Amino acid sequence: DTEVTQTPKHLVMGMTNKKSLKCEQHMGHRAMYWYKQKAKKPPELMFVYSYEKLSINESVPSRFSPECPNSSLLNLHLHALQPEDSALYLCASSLGADLTYEQYFGPGTRLTVT
Amino acid sequence: DAKTTQPTSMDCAEGRAANLPCNHSTISGNEYVYWYRQIHSQGPQYIIHGLKNNETNEMASLIITEDRKSSTLILPHATLRDTAVYYCLVSESARQLTFGSGTQLTVLP
């Protein structure tokens, strides 16, 4: 199984809502990542988890809250988002974070904030 | 600061080799060159990476110049399914990938 799955595929939420994005992999990878991608722009790294511990937070606003309950699962909790947070949110995983391992990406969750 | 520069777009005829250039003149000794691609509305896909030597896998070949300041990704027989944005990145490790603007490759029938 070389797949990273993300749910939901699409999400529409209001600015006062609380929602969560979910990412799962069963490849035994110990590093997981969240990226944000605006239309016609490259992906931007948000968070890196290594061995279930947050190792990089790229100055992301606190309305985005990551969680890694176990080595296979990564969540992104969303609260009080702004319309400019509408984007494709991509999850990725790799065998480790410290060497030159390839990252496997999921298909993304397309988020619209109204 | 952009670590890599790539042409904005390129066209290639189906069945021909696609050669995608990348400049990374400030690359440090510990940084690898990675290539990923992103087909429209999908997540990025890893293609290949290398440090100094040329590399080849089932998808592509990576040619790195001797001074390591530039590289070329070669898709030997491009198909319509290879139409995508191709990203060249330099990084010491998996955790430090920073995507630049990439090259939109369009394979023409």
Tab-separated table of C-alpha atoms in Angstrom:
chain	number	residue	atom	x	y	z
A	1	ASP	CA	0.000	0.000	0.000
A	2	THR	CA	1.736	3.163	-1.211
A	3	GLU	CA	-1.181	5.472	-0.743
A	4	VAL	CA	-1.816	8.533	1.378
A	5	THR	CA	-5.518	9.107	1.846
A	6	GLN	CA	-7.156	12.385	2.787
A	7	THR	CA	-10.710	13.081	3.873
A	8	PRO	CA	-12.838	14.872	3.029
A	9	LYS	CA	-12.084	15.622	-0.627
A	10	HIS	CA	-13.993	18.890	-0.461
A	11	LEU	CA	-15.024	21.015	2.516
A	12	VAL	CA	-17.026	24.220	2.706
A	13	MET	CA	-17.082	25.942	6.078
A	14	GLY	CA	-18.114	29.221	7.540
A	15	MET	CA	-15.761	31.485	9.433
A	16	THR	CA	-17.230	30.448	12.787
A	17	ASN	CA	-17.136	26.713	12.164
A	18	LYS	CA	-14.758	24.133	13.579
A	19	LYS	CA	-13.760	21.326	11.250
A	20	SER	CA	-10.954	18.803	10.872
A	21	LEU	CA	-9.008	17.406	7.941
A	22	LYS	CA	-7.758	13.839	8.175
A	23	CYS	CA	-4.765	12.145	6.588
A	24	GLU	CA	-3.803	8.479	6.832
A	25	GLN	CA	-0.956	6.299	5.582
A	26	HIS	CA	-0.112	2.647	6.195
A	27	MET	CA	3.374	2.568	4.730
A	28	GLY	CA	5.157	2.612	8.085
A	29	HIS	CA	6.353	6.164	7.451
A	30	ARG	CA	7.479	8.102	10.513
A	31	ALA	CA	7.322	11.615	9.063
A	32	MET	CA	4.122	13.369	8.000
A	33	TYR	CA	3.558	16.822	6.550
A	34	TRP	CA	0.835	19.389	5.925
A	35	TYR	CA	1.114	21.743	2.949
A	36	LYS	CA	-1.164	24.540	1.759
A	37	GLN	CA	-1.533	25.279	-1.939
A	38	LYS	CA	-3.312	28.314	-3.329
A	39	ALA	CA	-4.524	28.294	-6.922
A	40	LYS	CA	-1.715	28.443	-9.495
A	41	LYS	CA	0.917	28.568	-6.736
A	42	PRO	CA	3.358	25.920	-5.473
A	43	PRO	CA	2.687	23.997	-2.255
A	44	GLU	CA	3.852	25.732	0.930
A	45	LEU	CA	4.989	23.709	3.916
A	46	MET	CA	2.918	24.256	7.077
A	47	PHE	CA	3.882	21.545	9.571
A	48	VAL	CA	6.248	18.586	9.858
A	49	TYR	CA	5.758	15.714	12.277
A	50	SER	CA	8.611	13.324	12.917
A	51	TYR	CA	7.966	10.252	15.089
A	52	GLU	CA	4.635	11.770	16.117
A	53	LYS	CA	6.278	14.934	17.437
A	54	LEU	CA	5.862	18.349	15.830
A	55	SER	CA	9.269	19.291	14.492
A	56	ILE	CA	8.521	22.214	12.172
A	57	ASN	CA	5.782	24.849	12.340
A	58	GLU	CA	6.306	27.326	9.525
A	59	SER	CA	4.796	30.315	11.344
A	60	VAL	CA	1.284	29.092	10.715
A	61	PRO	CA	-1.559	31.012	12.442
A	62	SER	CA	-3.033	29.338	15.510
A	63	ARG	CA	-6.386	28.887	13.791
A	64	PHE	CA	-4.681	25.853	12.220
A	65	SER	CA	-3.925	23.193	14.819
A	66	PRO	CA	-2.187	19.960	13.796
A	67	GLU	CA	-2.418	16.697	15.668
A	68	CYS	CA	-0.653	13.373	15.174
A	69	PRO	CA	-2.509	10.759	17.292
A	70	ASN	CA	-0.347	7.904	16.023
A	71	SER	CA	2.238	7.180	13.368
A	72	SER	CA	-0.380	6.488	10.692
A	73	LEU	CA	-2.723	9.385	11.252
A	74	LEU	CA	-2.421	13.159	10.928
A	75	ASN	CA	-5.193	15.664	11.567
A	76	LEU	CA	-5.485	19.371	10.914
A	77	HIS	CA	-8.043	21.098	13.102
A	78	LEU	CA	-9.525	24.284	11.701
A	79	HIS	CA	-11.199	27.045	13.695
A	80	ALA	CA	-12.220	30.624	12.907
A	81	LEU	CA	-10.746	30.528	9.432
A	82	GLN	CA	-10.730	33.441	7.025
A	83	PRO	CA	-11.787	33.418	3.363
A	84	GLU	CA	-8.118	33.764	2.370
A	85	ASP	CA	-7.505	30.352	3.948
A	86	SER	CA	-9.413	28.767	1.076
A	87	ALA	CA	-6.908	26.482	-0.635
A	88	LEU	CA	-5.954	22.887	-1.382
A	89	TYR	CA	-4.530	21.265	1.750
A	90	LEU	CA	-2.086	18.494	0.990
A	91	CYS	CA	-0.809	15.815	3.310
A	92	ALA	CA	2.403	13.899	2.651
A	93	SER	CA	4.474	11.248	4.357
A	94	SER	CA	8.009	9.924	4.103
A	95	LEU	CA	9.964	7.101	5.679
A	96	GLY	CA	11.838	9.645	7.766
A	97	ALA	CA	12.325	13.400	7.835
A	98	ASP	CA	16.053	13.697	8.249
A	99	LEU	CA	17.388	11.946	5.187
A	100	THR	CA	16.605	12.212	1.524
A	101	TYR	CA	13.452	10.140	1.541
A	102	GLU	CA	10.839	10.807	-1.088
A	103	GLN	CA	7.545	12.244	0.042
A	104	TYR	CA	4.287	10.582	-0.915
A	105	PHE	CA	1.425	13.044	-1.288
A	106	GLY	CA	-2.282	12.550	-0.862
A	107	PRO	CA	-4.822	13.991	-3.317
A	108	GLY	CA	-5.616	16.904	-1.023
A	109	THR	CA	-8.691	18.459	0.565
A	110	ARG	CA	-10.085	21.450	-1.264
A	111	LEU	CA	-11.257	23.883	1.400
A	112	THR	CA	-13.570	26.811	0.798
A	113	VAL	CA	-14.168	29.282	3.625
A	114	THR	CA	-17.308	31.382	3.226
B	1	ASP	CA	14.569	33.463	-1.569
B	2	ALA	CA	14.136	31.137	-4.521
B	3	LYS	CA	16.762	28.401	-4.474
B	4	THR	CA	15.978	27.220	-7.997
B	5	THR	CA	14.963	28.858	-11.244
B	6	GLN	CA	13.016	27.084	-13.961
B	7	PRO	CA	11.377	28.194	-17.198
B	8	THR	CA	7.715	28.990	-16.713
B	9	SER	CA	6.510	26.710	-19.485
B	10	MET	CA	7.671	24.274	-22.134
B	11	ASP	CA	6.056	22.240	-24.887
B	12	CYS	CA	7.134	18.811	-26.084
B	13	ALA	CA	5.845	16.590	-28.882
B	14	GLU	CA	4.415	13.245	-27.813
B	15	GLY	CA	6.979	10.473	-28.130
B	16	ARG	CA	9.935	12.851	-28.039
B	17	ALA	CA	12.266	13.420	-25.116
B	18	ALA	CA	11.353	16.234	-22.765
B	19	ASN	CA	14.354	18.033	-21.290
B	20	LEU	CA	13.508	20.263	-18.343
B	21	PRO	CA	16.300	22.551	-17.089
B	22	CYS	CA	16.828	23.881	-13.597
B	23	ASN	CA	19.367	26.353	-12.238
B	24	HIS	CA	20.478	26.057	-8.619
B	25	SER	CA	23.649	28.132	-8.550
B	26	THR	CA	23.658	28.570	-4.748
B	27	ILE	CA	23.339	24.865	-3.950
B	28	SER	CA	25.417	23.782	-0.958
B	29	GLY	CA	27.498	20.644	-0.692
B	30	ASN	CA	24.939	18.759	1.391
B	31	GLU	CA	21.907	19.623	-0.695
B	32	TYR	CA	20.320	17.141	-3.042
B	33	VAL	CA	18.408	17.996	-6.211
B	34	TYR	CA	14.840	16.665	-6.201
B	35	TRP	CA	12.232	16.627	-8.912
B	36	TYR	CA	8.500	16.317	-8.296
B	37	ARG	CA	5.594	16.832	-10.633
B	38	GLN	CA	1.975	17.772	-10.105
B	39	ILE	CA	-0.682	16.759	-12.539
B	40	HIS	CA	-3.679	19.073	-12.481
B	41	SER	CA	-5.820	18.716	-9.342
B	42	GLN	CA	-3.649	15.944	-7.895
B	43	GLY	CA	-1.014	15.862	-5.163
B	44	PRO	CA	2.644	16.185	-6.195
B	45	GLN	CA	4.440	13.011	-7.238
B	46	TYR	CA	8.097	12.262	-6.567
B	47	ILE	CA	10.150	11.631	-9.696
B	48	ILE	CA	13.837	11.386	-8.835
B	49	HIS	CA	16.640	12.903	-6.777
B	50	GLY	CA	20.434	13.011	-6.828
B	51	LEU	CA	23.503	14.551	-5.240
B	52	LYS	CA	26.352	14.538	-7.755
B	53	ASN	CA	26.030	11.606	-10.092
B	54	ASN	CA	23.500	11.234	-12.843
B	55	GLU	CA	20.528	9.135	-11.820
B	56	THR	CA	17.984	7.100	-13.750
B	57	ASN	CA	14.829	5.316	-12.712
B	58	GLU	CA	11.764	3.981	-14.472
B	59	MET	CA	10.280	7.458	-14.822
B	60	ALA	CA	13.161	9.731	-15.790
B	61	SER	CA	16.845	10.569	-15.853
B	62	LEU	CA	18.524	13.326	-13.880
B	63	ILE	CA	21.663	14.944	-15.257
B	64	ILE	CA	23.571	17.159	-12.803
B	65	THR	CA	26.427	19.333	-14.073
B	66	GLU	CA	29.857	18.797	-12.609
B	67	ASP	CA	29.750	22.093	-10.690
B	68	ARG	CA	26.222	21.140	-9.488
B	69	LYS	CA	24.880	24.564	-10.375
B	70	SER	CA	22.297	23.227	-12.780
B	71	SER	CA	20.490	20.045	-13.696
B	72	THR	CA	18.201	18.629	-16.365
B	73	LEU	CA	15.326	16.227	-15.950
B	74	ILE	CA	14.822	14.024	-18.977
B	75	LEU	CA	11.581	12.213	-19.744
B	76	PRO	CA	12.789	9.924	-22.541
B	77	HIS	CA	9.492	9.388	-24.394
B	78	ALA	CA	6.921	11.945	-23.289
B	79	THR	CA	3.247	10.980	-23.340
B	80	LEU	CA	0.128	13.098	-22.950
B	81	ARG	CA	-0.071	11.873	-19.337
B	82	ASP	CA	3.235	13.604	-18.608
B	83	THR	CA	1.557	17.018	-18.965
B	84	ALA	CA	2.081	18.542	-15.516
B	85	VAL	CA	3.907	21.185	-13.500
B	86	TYR	CA	7.446	19.974	-12.826
B	87	TYR	CA	9.173	21.240	-9.698
B	88	CYS	CA	12.925	21.259	-9.156
B	89	LEU	CA	13.919	21.549	-5.496
B	90	VAL	CA	17.165	21.491	-3.526
B	91	SER	CA	17.271	20.280	0.046
B	92	GLU	CA	19.447	18.508	2.586
B	93	SER	CA	16.577	16.352	3.765
B	94	ALA	CA	12.966	15.381	3.269
B	95	ARG	CA	11.766	17.838	5.924
B	96	GLN	CA	13.119	20.920	4.153
B	97	LEU	CA	11.466	20.766	0.744
B	98	THR	CA	10.588	24.227	-0.575
B	99	PHE	CA	8.681	24.263	-3.842
B	100	GLY	CA	9.428	26.995	-6.381
B	101	SER	CA	7.224	28.075	-9.250
B	102	GLY	CA	7.966	25.054	-11.446
B	103	THR	CA	7.702	24.483	-15.197
B	104	GLN	CA	4.383	23.762	-16.865
B	105	LEU	CA	5.181	21.014	-19.356
B	106	THR	CA	2.585	20.493	-22.060
B	107	VAL	CA	2.947	17.381	-24.192
B	108	LEU	CA	1.377	17.962	-27.576
B	109	PRO	CA	-0.206	15.196	-29.699
